[in-house]
PDB file of C-alpha atoms in Angstrom:
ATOM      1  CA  UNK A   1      73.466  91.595 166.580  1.00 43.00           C
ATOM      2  CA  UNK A   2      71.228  88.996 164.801  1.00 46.00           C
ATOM      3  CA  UNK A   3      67.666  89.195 165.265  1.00 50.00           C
ATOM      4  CA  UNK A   4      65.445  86.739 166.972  1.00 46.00           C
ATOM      5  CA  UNK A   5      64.475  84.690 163.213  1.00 43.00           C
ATOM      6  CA  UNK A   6      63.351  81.840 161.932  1.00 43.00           C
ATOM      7  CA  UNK A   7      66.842  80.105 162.624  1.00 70.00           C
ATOM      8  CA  UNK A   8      67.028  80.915 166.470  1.00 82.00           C
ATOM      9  CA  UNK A   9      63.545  79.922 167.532  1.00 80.00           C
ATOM     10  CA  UNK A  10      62.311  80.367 171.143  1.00 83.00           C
ATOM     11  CA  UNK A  11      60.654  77.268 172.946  1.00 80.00           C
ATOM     12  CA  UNK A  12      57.898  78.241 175.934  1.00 83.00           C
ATOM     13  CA  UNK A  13      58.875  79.062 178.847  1.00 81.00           C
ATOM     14  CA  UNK A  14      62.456  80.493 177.076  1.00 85.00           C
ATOM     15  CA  UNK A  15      63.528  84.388 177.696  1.00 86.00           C
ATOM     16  CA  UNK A  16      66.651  86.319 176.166  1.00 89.00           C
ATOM     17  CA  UNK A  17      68.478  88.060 178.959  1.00 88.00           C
ATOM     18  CA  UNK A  18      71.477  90.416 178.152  1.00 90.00           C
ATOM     19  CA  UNK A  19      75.070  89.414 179.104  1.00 86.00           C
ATOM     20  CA  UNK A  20      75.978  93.220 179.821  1.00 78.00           C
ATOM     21  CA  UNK A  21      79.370  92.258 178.077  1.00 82.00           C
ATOM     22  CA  UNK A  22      79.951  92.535 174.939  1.00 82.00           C
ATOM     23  CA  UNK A  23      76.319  93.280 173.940  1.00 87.00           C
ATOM     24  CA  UNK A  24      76.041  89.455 173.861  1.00 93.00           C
ATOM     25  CA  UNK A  25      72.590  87.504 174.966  1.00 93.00           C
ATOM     26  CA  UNK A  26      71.967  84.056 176.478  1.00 92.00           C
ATOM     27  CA  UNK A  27      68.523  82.639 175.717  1.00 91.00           C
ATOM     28  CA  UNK A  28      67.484  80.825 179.381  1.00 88.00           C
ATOM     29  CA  UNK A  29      64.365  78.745 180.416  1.00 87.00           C
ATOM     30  CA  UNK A  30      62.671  79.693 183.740  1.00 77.00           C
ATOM     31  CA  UNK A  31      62.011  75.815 183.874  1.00 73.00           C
ATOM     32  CA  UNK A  32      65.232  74.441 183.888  1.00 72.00           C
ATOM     33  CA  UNK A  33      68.383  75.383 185.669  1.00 62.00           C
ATOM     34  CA  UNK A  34      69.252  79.189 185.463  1.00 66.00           C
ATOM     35  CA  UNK A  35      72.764  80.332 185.671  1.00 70.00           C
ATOM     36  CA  UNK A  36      73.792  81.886 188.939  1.00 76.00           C
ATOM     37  CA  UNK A  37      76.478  85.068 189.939  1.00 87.00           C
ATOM     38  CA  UNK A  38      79.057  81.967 190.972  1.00 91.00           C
ATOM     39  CA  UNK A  39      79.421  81.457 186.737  1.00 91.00           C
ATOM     40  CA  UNK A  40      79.824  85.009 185.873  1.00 92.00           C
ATOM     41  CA  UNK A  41      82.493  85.198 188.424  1.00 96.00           C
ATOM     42  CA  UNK A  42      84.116  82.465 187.412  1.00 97.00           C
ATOM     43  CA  UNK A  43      84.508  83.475 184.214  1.00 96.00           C
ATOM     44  CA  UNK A  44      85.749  87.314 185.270  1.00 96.00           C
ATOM     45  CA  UNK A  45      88.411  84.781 187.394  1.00 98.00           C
ATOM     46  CA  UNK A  46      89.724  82.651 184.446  1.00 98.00           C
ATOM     47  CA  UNK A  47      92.197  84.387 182.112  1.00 97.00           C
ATOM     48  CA  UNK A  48      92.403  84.545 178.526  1.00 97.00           C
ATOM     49  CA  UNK A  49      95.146  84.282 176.213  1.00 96.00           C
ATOM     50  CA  UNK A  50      95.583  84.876 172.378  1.00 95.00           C
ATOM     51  CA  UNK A  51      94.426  82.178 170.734  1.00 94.00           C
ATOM     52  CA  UNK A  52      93.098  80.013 173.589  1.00 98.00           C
ATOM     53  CA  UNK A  53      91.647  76.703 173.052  1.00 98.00           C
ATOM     54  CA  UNK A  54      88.407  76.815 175.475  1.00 98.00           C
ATOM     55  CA  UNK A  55      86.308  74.079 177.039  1.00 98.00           C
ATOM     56  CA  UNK A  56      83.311  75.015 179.405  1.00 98.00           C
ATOM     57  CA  UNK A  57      82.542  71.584 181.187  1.00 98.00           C
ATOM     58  CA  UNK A  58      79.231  71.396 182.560  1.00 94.00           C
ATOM     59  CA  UNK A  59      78.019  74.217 180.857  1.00 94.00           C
ATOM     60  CA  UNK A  60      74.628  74.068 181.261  1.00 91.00           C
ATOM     61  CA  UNK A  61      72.948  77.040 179.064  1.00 91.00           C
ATOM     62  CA  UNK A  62      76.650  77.829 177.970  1.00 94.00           C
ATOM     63  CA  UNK A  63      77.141  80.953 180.405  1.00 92.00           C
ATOM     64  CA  UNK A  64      80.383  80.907 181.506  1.00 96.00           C
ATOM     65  CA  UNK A  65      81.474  79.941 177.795  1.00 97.00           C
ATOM     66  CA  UNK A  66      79.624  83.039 176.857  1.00 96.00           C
ATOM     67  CA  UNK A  67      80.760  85.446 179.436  1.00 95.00           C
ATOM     68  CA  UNK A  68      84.251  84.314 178.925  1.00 97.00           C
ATOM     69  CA  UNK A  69      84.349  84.942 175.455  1.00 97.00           C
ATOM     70  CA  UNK A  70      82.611  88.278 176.069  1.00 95.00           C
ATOM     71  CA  UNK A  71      85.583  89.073 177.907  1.00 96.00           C
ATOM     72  CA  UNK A  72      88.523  87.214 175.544  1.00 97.00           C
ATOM     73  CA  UNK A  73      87.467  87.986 172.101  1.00 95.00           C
ATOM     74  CA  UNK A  74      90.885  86.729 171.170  1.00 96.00           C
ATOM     75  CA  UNK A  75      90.605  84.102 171.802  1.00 97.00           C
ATOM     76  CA  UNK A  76      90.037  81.208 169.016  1.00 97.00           C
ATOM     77  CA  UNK A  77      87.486  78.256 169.965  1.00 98.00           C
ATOM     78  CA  UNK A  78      84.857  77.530 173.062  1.00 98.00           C
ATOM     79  CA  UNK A  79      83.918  73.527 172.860  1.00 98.00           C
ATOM     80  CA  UNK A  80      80.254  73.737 175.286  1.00 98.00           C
ATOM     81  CA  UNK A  81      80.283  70.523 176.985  1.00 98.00           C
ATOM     82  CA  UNK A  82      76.855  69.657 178.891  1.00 96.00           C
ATOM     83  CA  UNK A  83      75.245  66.174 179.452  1.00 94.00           C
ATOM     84  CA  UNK A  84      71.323  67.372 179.425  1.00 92.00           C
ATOM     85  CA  UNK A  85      70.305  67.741 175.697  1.00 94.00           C
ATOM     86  CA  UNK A  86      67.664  70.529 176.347  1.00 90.00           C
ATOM     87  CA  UNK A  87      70.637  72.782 177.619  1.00 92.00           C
ATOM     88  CA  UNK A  88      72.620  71.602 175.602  1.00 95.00           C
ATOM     89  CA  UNK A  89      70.576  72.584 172.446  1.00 94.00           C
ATOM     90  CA  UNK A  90      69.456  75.547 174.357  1.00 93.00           C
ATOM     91  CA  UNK A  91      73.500  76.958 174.283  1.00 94.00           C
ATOM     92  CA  UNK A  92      73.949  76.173 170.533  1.00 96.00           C
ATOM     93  CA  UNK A  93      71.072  78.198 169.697  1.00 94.00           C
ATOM     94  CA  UNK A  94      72.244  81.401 172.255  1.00 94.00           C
ATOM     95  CA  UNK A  95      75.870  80.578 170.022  1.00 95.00           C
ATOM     96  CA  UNK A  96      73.639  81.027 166.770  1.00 94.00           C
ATOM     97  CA  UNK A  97      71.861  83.994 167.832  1.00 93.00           C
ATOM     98  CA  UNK A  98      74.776  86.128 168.512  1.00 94.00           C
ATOM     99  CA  UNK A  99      76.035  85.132 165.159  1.00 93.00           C
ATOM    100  CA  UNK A 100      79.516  83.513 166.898  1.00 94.00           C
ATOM    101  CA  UNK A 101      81.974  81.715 164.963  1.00 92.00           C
ATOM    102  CA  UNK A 102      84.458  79.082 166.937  1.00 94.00           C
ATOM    103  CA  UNK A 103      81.875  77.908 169.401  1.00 97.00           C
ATOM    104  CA  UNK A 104      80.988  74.171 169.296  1.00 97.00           C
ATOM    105  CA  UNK A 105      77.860  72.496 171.752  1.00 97.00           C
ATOM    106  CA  UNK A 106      78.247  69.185 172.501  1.00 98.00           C
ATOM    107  CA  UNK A 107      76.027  67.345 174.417  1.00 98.00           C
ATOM    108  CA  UNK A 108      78.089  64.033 176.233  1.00 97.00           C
ATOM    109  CA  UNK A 109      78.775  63.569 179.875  1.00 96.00           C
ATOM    110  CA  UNK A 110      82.141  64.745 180.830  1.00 97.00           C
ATOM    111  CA  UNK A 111      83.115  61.213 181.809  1.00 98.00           C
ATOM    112  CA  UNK A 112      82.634  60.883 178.017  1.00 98.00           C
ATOM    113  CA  UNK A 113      84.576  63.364 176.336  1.00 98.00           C
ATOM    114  CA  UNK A 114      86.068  61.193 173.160  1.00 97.00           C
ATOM    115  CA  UNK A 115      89.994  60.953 172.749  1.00 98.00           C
ATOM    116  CA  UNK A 116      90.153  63.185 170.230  1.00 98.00           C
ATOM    117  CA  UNK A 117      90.306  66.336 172.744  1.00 98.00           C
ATOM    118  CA  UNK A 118      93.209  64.513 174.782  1.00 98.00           C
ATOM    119  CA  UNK A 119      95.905  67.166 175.638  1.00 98.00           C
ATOM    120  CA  UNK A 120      93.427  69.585 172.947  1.00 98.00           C
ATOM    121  CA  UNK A 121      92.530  72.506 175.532  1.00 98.00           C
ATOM    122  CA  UNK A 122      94.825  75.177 176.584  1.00 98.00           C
ATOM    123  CA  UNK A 123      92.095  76.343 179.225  1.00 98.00           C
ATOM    124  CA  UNK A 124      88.903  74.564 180.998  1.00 98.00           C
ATOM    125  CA  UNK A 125      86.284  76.351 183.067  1.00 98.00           C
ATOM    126  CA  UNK A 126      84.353  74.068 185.455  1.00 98.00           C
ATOM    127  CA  UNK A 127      81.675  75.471 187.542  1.00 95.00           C
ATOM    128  CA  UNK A 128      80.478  71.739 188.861  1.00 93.00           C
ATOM    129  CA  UNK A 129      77.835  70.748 191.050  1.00 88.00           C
ATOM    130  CA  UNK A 130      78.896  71.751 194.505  1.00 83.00           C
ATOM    131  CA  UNK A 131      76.717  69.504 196.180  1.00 77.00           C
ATOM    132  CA  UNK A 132      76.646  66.195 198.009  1.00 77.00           C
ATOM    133  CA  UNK A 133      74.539  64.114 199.485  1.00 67.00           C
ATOM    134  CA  UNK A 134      71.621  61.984 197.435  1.00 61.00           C
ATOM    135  CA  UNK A 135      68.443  63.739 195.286  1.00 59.00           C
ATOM    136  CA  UNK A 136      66.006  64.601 197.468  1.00 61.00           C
ATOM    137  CA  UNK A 137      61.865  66.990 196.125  1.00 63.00           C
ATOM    138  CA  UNK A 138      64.215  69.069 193.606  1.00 65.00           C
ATOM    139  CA  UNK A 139      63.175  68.231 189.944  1.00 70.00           C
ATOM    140  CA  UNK A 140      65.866  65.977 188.378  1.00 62.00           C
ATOM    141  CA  UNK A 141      67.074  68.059 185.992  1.00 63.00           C
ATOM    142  CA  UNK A 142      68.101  70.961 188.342  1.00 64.00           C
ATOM    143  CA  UNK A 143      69.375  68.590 190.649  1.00 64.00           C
ATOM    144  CA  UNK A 144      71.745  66.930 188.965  1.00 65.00           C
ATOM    145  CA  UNK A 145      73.436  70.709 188.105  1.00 62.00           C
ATOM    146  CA  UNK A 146      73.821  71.719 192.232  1.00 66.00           C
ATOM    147  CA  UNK A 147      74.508  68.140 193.746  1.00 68.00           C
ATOM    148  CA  UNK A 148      77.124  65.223 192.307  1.00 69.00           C
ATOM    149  CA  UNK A 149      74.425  62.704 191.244  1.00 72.00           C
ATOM    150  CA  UNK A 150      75.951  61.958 187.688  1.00 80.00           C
ATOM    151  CA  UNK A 151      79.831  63.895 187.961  1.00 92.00           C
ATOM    152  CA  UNK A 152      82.405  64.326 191.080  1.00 94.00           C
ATOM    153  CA  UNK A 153      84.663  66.836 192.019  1.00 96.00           C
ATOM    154  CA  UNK A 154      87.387  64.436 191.274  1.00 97.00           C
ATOM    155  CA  UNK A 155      85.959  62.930 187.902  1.00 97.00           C
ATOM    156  CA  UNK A 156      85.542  66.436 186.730  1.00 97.00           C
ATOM    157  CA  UNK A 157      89.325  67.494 187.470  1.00 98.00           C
ATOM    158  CA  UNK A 158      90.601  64.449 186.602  1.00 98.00           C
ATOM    159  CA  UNK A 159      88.814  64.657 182.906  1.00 98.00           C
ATOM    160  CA  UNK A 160      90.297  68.269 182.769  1.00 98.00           C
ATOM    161  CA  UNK A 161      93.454  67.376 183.752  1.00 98.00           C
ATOM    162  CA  UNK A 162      93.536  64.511 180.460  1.00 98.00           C
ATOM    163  CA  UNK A 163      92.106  66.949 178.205  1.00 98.00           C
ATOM    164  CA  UNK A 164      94.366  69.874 178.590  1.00 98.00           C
ATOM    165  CA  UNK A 165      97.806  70.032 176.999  1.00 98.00           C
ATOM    166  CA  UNK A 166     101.412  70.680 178.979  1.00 98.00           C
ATOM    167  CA  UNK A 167     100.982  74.103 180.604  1.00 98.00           C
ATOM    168  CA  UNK A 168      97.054  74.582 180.393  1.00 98.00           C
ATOM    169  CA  UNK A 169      95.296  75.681 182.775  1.00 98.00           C
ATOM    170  CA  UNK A 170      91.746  74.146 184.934  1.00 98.00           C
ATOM    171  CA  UNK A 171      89.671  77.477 186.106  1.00 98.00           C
ATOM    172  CA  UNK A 172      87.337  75.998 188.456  1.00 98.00           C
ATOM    173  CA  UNK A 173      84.355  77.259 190.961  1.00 97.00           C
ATOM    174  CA  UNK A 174      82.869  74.937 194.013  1.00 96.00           C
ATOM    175  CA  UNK A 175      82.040  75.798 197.957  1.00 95.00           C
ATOM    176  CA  UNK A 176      84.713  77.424 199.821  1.00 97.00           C
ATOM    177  CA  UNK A 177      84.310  74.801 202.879  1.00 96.00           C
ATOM    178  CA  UNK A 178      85.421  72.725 200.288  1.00 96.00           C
ATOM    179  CA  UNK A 179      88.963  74.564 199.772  1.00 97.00           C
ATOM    180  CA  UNK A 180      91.052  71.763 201.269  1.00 97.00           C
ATOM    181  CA  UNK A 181      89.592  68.711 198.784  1.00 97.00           C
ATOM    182  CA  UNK A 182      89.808  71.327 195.708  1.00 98.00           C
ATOM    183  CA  UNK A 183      93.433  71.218 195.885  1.00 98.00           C
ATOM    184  CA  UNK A 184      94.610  68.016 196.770  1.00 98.00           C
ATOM    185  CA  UNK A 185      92.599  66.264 194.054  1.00 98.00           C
ATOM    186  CA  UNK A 186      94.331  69.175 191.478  1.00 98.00           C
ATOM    187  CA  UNK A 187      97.942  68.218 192.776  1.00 98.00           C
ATOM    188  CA  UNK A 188      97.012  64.479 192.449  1.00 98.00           C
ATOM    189  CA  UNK A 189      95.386  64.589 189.081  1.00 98.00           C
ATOM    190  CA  UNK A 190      99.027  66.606 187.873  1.00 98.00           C
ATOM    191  CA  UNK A 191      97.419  70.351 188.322  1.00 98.00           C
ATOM    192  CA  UNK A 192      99.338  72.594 190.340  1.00 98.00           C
ATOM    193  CA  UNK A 193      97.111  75.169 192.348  1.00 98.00           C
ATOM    194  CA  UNK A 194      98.677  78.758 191.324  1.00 98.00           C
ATOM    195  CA  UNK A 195      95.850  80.885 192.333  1.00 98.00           C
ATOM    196  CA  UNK A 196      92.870  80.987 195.002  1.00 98.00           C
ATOM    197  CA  UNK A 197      90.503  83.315 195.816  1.00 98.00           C
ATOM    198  CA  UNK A 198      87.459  83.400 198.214  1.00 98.00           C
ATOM    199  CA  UNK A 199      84.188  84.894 197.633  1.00 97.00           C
ATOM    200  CA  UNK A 200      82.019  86.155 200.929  1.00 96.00           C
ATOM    201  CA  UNK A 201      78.678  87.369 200.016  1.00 94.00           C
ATOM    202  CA  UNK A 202      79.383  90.606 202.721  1.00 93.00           C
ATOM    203  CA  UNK A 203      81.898  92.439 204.623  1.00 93.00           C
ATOM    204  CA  UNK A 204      82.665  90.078 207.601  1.00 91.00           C
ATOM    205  CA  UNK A 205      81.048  87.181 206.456  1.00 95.00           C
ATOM    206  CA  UNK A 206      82.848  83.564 206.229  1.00 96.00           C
ATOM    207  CA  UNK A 207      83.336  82.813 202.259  1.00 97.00           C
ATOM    208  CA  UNK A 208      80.975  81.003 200.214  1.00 96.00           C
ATOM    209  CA  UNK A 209      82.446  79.948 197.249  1.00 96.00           C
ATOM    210  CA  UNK A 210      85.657  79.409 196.205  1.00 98.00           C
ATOM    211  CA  UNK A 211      87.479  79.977 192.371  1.00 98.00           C
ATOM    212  CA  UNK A 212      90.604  78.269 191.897  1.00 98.00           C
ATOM    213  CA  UNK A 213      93.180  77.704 188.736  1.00 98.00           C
ATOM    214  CA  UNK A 214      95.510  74.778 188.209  1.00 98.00           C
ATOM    215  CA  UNK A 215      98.216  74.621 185.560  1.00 98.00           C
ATOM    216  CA  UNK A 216      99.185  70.906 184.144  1.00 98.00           C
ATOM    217  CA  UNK A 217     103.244  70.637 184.814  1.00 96.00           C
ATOM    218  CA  UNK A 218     103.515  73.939 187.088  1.00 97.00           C
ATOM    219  CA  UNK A 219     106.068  74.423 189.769  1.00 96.00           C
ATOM    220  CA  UNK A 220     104.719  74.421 193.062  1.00 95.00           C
ATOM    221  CA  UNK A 221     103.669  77.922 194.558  1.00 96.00           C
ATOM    222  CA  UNK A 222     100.012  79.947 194.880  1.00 97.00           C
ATOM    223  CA  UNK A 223      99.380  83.121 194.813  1.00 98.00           C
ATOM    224  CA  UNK A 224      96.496  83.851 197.076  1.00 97.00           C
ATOM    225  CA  UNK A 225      94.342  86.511 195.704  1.00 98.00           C
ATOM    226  CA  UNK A 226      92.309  89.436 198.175  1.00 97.00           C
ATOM    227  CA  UNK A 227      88.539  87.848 198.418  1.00 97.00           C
ATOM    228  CA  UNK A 228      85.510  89.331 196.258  1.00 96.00           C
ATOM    229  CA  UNK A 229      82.313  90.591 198.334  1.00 96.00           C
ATOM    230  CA  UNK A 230      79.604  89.401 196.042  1.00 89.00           C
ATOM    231  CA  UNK A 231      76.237  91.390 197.663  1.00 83.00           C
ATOM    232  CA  UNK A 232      73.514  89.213 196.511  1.00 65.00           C
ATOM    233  CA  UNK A 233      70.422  90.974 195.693  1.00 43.00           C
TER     234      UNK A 233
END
């Protein structure tokens, strides 16, 4: 592992916090928006293949990018894609200080992804804002990661479903209340749901969250997976 240097500065307010996967480290800032359990299991959800083509769509600090790759070290590229420029900048400099080849930041909206990744991706991880409603006290910045103020649900899958090539496959995280609208806008952007699973925070409880994949061209048919009790501490 690289040390801290003169090439992977840290800004105030920014920490390095271990991965505990791959002996890989994220650098995070306790003023902007900090990744949360729902990315990490998102990105234990997704699958990797040999030689993947990866895009992590609003990646904020580039965790589930990270942790994926921590987990798939076959496979061959992770594109970061994240609208705000500190986090964006913030993920290319966690890339540089764990000395990773094949990772890309790039800091657009995902509205804007250019043309040239059209039918590029053979996998996309989404963990979106889950959120709706308007802005309320919250700072901007972290608002715009929990609530829809600058992306949908549907502009998000709709993007992924463009971007990834005949038989890829949209990993994606949101609110399980909001099962029902997950899937329909997959099978109407041309993804076909082929796995589900719920997340409950304890024994007993209703589920909180919700991680879903969608294939581009799949037959119909979903394989419904037994729920994850994520204890929060």
């Amino acid at each position: 592992m690289p040390p801290i240097g003169q090439d992977v500065p840290l800004g105030e307010g920014e920490c390095i916090e271990e991965l505990l996967e791959g002996d890989l480290r994220i650098i995070q800032n306790k003023s902007l928006y900090r990744f949360t359990s729902d990315a990490v299991l998102l990105s234990r959800f997704a699958r990797g293949k040999k030689k993947d083509i990866v895009a992590d769509f609003c990646a904020g600090s580039g965790i589930v990018g990270l942790h994926f790759y921590a987990l798939n070290p076959h496979i061959q590229s992770v594109t970061l894609f994240e609208m705000q420029p500190a986090l964006s900048e913030m993920s290319a400099r966690s890339v540089r200080l764990n000395g990773l080849t094949g990772f890309t930041a790039v800091c657009c909206r995902v509205q804007d992804i250019g043309k040239e990744y059209d039918e590029h991706f053979s996998l996309i991880l989404c963990n979106p804002p889950y959120e709706t409603g308007g802005f309320q006290k919250e700072e901007y910045h972290k608002a715009v990661c929990r609530k829809e103020l600058t992306i949908t649900l549907r502009e998000a899958v709709s993007v992924a479903a463009k971007k990834l090539r005949f038989g890829g496959r949209l990993a994606i995280s949101n609110r399980a209340d909001r099962l029902a609208e997950v899937l329909y806008i997959m099978k109407e952007c041309g993804l076909e749901p082929k796995r589900v699973q719920l997340v409950r925070g304890r024994e007993g409880a209703k589920p909180y969250l919700l991680l879903a994949e969608g294939v581009k061209g799949a037959k119909p048919g979903t394989e419904l997976l037994p729920d994850i009790v994520n204890v929060k501490n």
